[in-house]
Amino acid sequence: MSDQESQQKRKYFRLRYGVKELMPDLYMFGKVFRVSELSEGGIRVLMGESAITAQRTITGYIELHTTGKIYIKGHILRQEKNEMVFVLSEGPTFKQMIEEQRFLRQNHPGLFPKKTSFVEV
């Protein structure tokens, strides 16, 4: 692995929610949105037709399955199709992320495919 590749590694643990029904709710601007991906440093949110201007500061809270309300603060990084990516200056801790992952693994194991090993015959 080159130095450049090692620098490209993600800084934060990311938790992807593959099923819409399990996605946590984000409350901001008096509306409710679904969080499709969560990390200590950012979130990816399903926005639909909502128009939010770039570089706008956001505040609100996310309702997680395990720890309840987590207050967030950040700004818009980019928009991708019907999703908006936010960089967080305040958000979930690593501990809260691990608790959420543990809850999902225990209650919805199908979200996390098991690694298989192939045996040659």
PDB file of C-alpha atoms in Angstrom:
ATOM      1  CA  MET A   1       0.000   0.000   0.000  1.00  0.00           C
ATOM      2  CA  SER A   2       1.427   3.382  -0.981  1.00  0.00           C
ATOM      3  CA  ASP A   3       1.602   6.404   1.332  1.00  0.00           C
ATOM      4  CA  GLN A   4      -1.132   8.093  -0.677  1.00  0.00           C
ATOM      5  CA  GLU A   5      -3.441   5.076  -0.327  1.00  0.00           C
ATOM      6  CA  SER A   6      -2.899   4.913   3.421  1.00  0.00           C
ATOM      7  CA  GLN A   7      -3.779   8.620   3.692  1.00  0.00           C
ATOM      8  CA  GLN A   8      -7.024   7.971   1.803  1.00  0.00           C
ATOM      9  CA  LYS A   9      -8.365   5.656   4.521  1.00  0.00           C
ATOM     10  CA  ARG A  10     -11.488   6.932   6.195  1.00  0.00           C
ATOM     11  CA  LYS A  11     -11.049   8.886   9.386  1.00  0.00           C
ATOM     12  CA  TYR A  12     -14.324   7.755  10.968  1.00  0.00           C
ATOM     13  CA  PHE A  13     -16.259   4.520  11.356  1.00  0.00           C
ATOM     14  CA  ARG A  14     -19.313   4.569   9.071  1.00  0.00           C
ATOM     15  CA  LEU A  15     -22.575   2.749   9.631  1.00  0.00           C
ATOM     16  CA  ARG A  16     -24.768   2.209   6.567  1.00  0.00           C
ATOM     17  CA  TYR A  17     -28.461   1.523   6.950  1.00  0.00           C
ATOM     18  CA  GLY A  18     -29.507  -0.687   4.045  1.00  0.00           C
ATOM     19  CA  VAL A  19     -33.201  -0.823   4.956  1.00  0.00           C
ATOM     20  CA  LYS A  20     -35.248   2.368   4.931  1.00  0.00           C
ATOM     21  CA  GLU A  21     -37.417   1.235   7.849  1.00  0.00           C
ATOM     22  CA  LEU A  22     -34.323   0.984  10.091  1.00  0.00           C
ATOM     23  CA  MET A  23     -32.847   4.360   9.146  1.00  0.00           C
ATOM     24  CA  PRO A  24     -32.773   6.779  12.091  1.00  0.00           C
ATOM     25  CA  ASP A  25     -34.794   9.968  11.871  1.00  0.00           C
ATOM     26  CA  LEU A  26     -33.100  13.361  11.587  1.00  0.00           C
ATOM     27  CA  TYR A  27     -35.113  16.314  12.842  1.00  0.00           C
ATOM     28  CA  MET A  28     -34.084  19.690  11.384  1.00  0.00           C
ATOM     29  CA  PHE A  29     -35.780  22.742   9.879  1.00  0.00           C
ATOM     30  CA  GLY A  30     -39.079  21.550  11.372  1.00  0.00           C
ATOM     31  CA  LYS A  31     -39.018  18.437   9.147  1.00  0.00           C
ATOM     32  CA  VAL A  32     -38.086  14.778   9.525  1.00  0.00           C
ATOM     33  CA  PHE A  33     -35.546  13.105   7.224  1.00  0.00           C
ATOM     34  CA  ARG A  34     -34.067   9.591   7.053  1.00  0.00           C
ATOM     35  CA  VAL A  35     -30.346   9.033   7.742  1.00  0.00           C
ATOM     36  CA  SER A  36     -28.916   6.461   5.300  1.00  0.00           C
ATOM     37  CA  GLU A  37     -25.332   6.612   6.585  1.00  0.00           C
ATOM     38  CA  LEU A  38     -23.900   7.776   9.889  1.00  0.00           C
ATOM     39  CA  SER A  39     -20.428   8.458  11.282  1.00  0.00           C
ATOM     40  CA  GLU A  40     -18.888  10.548  14.040  1.00  0.00           C
ATOM     41  CA  GLY A  41     -17.885  13.158  11.464  1.00  0.00           C
ATOM     42  CA  GLY A  42     -20.764  13.174   9.012  1.00  0.00           C
ATOM     43  CA  ILE A  43     -24.149  11.936   7.862  1.00  0.00           C
ATOM     44  CA  ARG A  44     -25.824  11.080   4.569  1.00  0.00           C
ATOM     45  CA  VAL A  45     -29.500  11.988   4.509  1.00  0.00           C
ATOM     46  CA  LEU A  46     -32.338  11.131   2.123  1.00  0.00           C
ATOM     47  CA  MET A  47     -33.662  14.553   1.158  1.00  0.00           C
ATOM     48  CA  GLY A  48     -36.188  13.908  -1.598  1.00  0.00           C
ATOM     49  CA  GLU A  49     -37.313  17.219  -3.083  1.00  0.00           C
ATOM     50  CA  SER A  50     -36.142  19.406  -0.183  1.00  0.00           C
ATOM     51  CA  ALA A  51     -34.073  22.358  -1.291  1.00  0.00           C
ATOM     52  CA  ILE A  52     -31.238  23.354   1.009  1.00  0.00           C
ATOM     53  CA  THR A  53     -28.625  25.823  -0.110  1.00  0.00           C
ATOM     54  CA  ALA A  54     -24.978  24.770  -0.146  1.00  0.00           C
ATOM     55  CA  GLN A  55     -22.755  25.633   2.810  1.00  0.00           C
ATOM     56  CA  ARG A  56     -25.772  26.226   5.022  1.00  0.00           C
ATOM     57  CA  THR A  57     -25.227  25.466   8.695  1.00  0.00           C
ATOM     58  CA  ILE A  58     -27.491  22.769  10.075  1.00  0.00           C
ATOM     59  CA  THR A  59     -28.592  21.921  13.594  1.00  0.00           C
ATOM     60  CA  GLY A  60     -30.986  19.278  14.786  1.00  0.00           C
ATOM     61  CA  TYR A  61     -31.017  15.861  16.327  1.00  0.00           C
ATOM     62  CA  ILE A  62     -30.958  12.222  15.291  1.00  0.00           C
ATOM     63  CA  GLU A  63     -33.067   9.611  17.052  1.00  0.00           C
ATOM     64  CA  LEU A  64     -30.945   6.437  17.317  1.00  0.00           C
ATOM     65  CA  HIS A  65     -32.281   3.002  18.245  1.00  0.00           C
ATOM     66  CA  THR A  66     -29.955   2.684  21.242  1.00  0.00           C
ATOM     67  CA  THR A  67     -29.079   6.058  22.746  1.00  0.00           C
ATOM     68  CA  GLY A  68     -32.075   8.154  21.764  1.00  0.00           C
ATOM     69  CA  LYS A  69     -31.546  11.804  20.819  1.00  0.00           C
ATOM     70  CA  ILE A  70     -28.134  12.904  19.614  1.00  0.00           C
ATOM     71  CA  TYR A  71     -27.804  16.584  18.853  1.00  0.00           C
ATOM     72  CA  ILE A  72     -25.904  17.459  15.705  1.00  0.00           C
ATOM     73  CA  LYS A  73     -24.366  20.554  14.202  1.00  0.00           C
ATOM     74  CA  GLY A  74     -22.593  20.866  10.876  1.00  0.00           C
ATOM     75  CA  HIS A  75     -22.732  22.093   7.301  1.00  0.00           C
ATOM     76  CA  ILE A  76     -23.535  20.746   3.847  1.00  0.00           C
ATOM     77  CA  LEU A  77     -20.641  19.117   2.031  1.00  0.00           C
ATOM     78  CA  ARG A  78     -22.359  18.039  -1.196  1.00  0.00           C
ATOM     79  CA  GLN A  79     -25.548  16.773  -2.777  1.00  0.00           C
ATOM     80  CA  GLU A  80     -25.738  13.425  -4.578  1.00  0.00           C
ATOM     81  CA  LYS A  81     -29.013  12.693  -6.389  1.00  0.00           C
ATOM     82  CA  ASN A  82     -31.688  12.570  -3.659  1.00  0.00           C
ATOM     83  CA  GLU A  83     -29.164  12.535  -0.798  1.00  0.00           C
ATOM     84  CA  MET A  84     -27.329  15.295   1.023  1.00  0.00           C
ATOM     85  CA  VAL A  85     -23.974  14.759   2.735  1.00  0.00           C
ATOM     86  CA  PHE A  86     -23.255  16.812   5.858  1.00  0.00           C
ATOM     87  CA  VAL A  87     -19.974  17.301   7.726  1.00  0.00           C
ATOM     88  CA  LEU A  88     -20.572  17.372  11.474  1.00  0.00           C
ATOM     89  CA  SER A  89     -18.801  19.499  14.049  1.00  0.00           C
ATOM     90  CA  GLU A  90     -21.012  17.896  16.738  1.00  0.00           C
ATOM     91  CA  GLY A  91     -22.523  14.455  16.470  1.00  0.00           C
ATOM     92  CA  PRO A  92     -22.444  10.885  17.718  1.00  0.00           C
ATOM     93  CA  THR A  93     -19.458   9.534  19.618  1.00  0.00           C
ATOM     94  CA  PHE A  94     -17.574   6.400  18.624  1.00  0.00           C
ATOM     95  CA  LYS A  95     -19.162   4.635  21.607  1.00  0.00           C
ATOM     96  CA  GLN A  96     -22.666   5.550  20.397  1.00  0.00           C
ATOM     97  CA  MET A  97     -21.777   4.307  16.912  1.00  0.00           C
ATOM     98  CA  ILE A  98     -20.620   0.941  18.258  1.00  0.00           C
ATOM     99  CA  GLU A  99     -23.764   0.591  20.415  1.00  0.00           C
ATOM    100  CA  GLU A 100     -25.928   1.276  17.356  1.00  0.00           C
ATOM    101  CA  GLN A 101     -23.986  -1.237  15.268  1.00  0.00           C
ATOM    102  CA  ARG A 102     -24.291  -3.856  18.023  1.00  0.00           C
ATOM    103  CA  PHE A 103     -28.063  -3.298  18.172  1.00  0.00           C
ATOM    104  CA  LEU A 104     -28.381  -3.733  14.404  1.00  0.00           C
ATOM    105  CA  ARG A 105     -26.173  -6.849  14.347  1.00  0.00           C
ATOM    106  CA  GLN A 106     -28.145  -8.493  17.158  1.00  0.00           C
ATOM    107  CA  ASN A 107     -31.628  -7.572  15.933  1.00  0.00           C
ATOM    108  CA  HIS A 108     -31.128  -7.462  12.155  1.00  0.00           C
ATOM    109  CA  PRO A 109     -28.216  -9.775  11.272  1.00  0.00           C
ATOM    110  CA  GLY A 110     -29.200  -9.826   7.590  1.00  0.00           C
ATOM    111  CA  LEU A 111     -27.902  -6.263   7.209  1.00  0.00           C
ATOM    112  CA  PHE A 112     -24.348  -7.469   7.731  1.00  0.00           C
ATOM    113  CA  PRO A 113     -23.408 -10.205   5.271  1.00  0.00           C
ATOM    114  CA  LYS A 114     -21.158 -12.864   6.722  1.00  0.00           C
ATOM    115  CA  LYS A 115     -17.762 -13.274   5.153  1.00  0.00           C
ATOM    116  CA  THR A 116     -17.528 -16.591   3.387  1.00  0.00           C
ATOM    117  CA  SER A 117     -14.439 -18.580   2.723  1.00  0.00           C
ATOM    118  CA  PHE A 118     -14.076 -20.612  -0.414  1.00  0.00           C
ATOM    119  CA  VAL A 119     -12.632 -24.092  -0.304  1.00  0.00           C
ATOM    120  CA  GLU A 120     -11.119 -25.575  -3.430  1.00  0.00           C
ATOM    121  CA  VAL A 121     -12.088 -29.149  -4.183  1.00  0.00           C
TER     122      VAL A 121
END
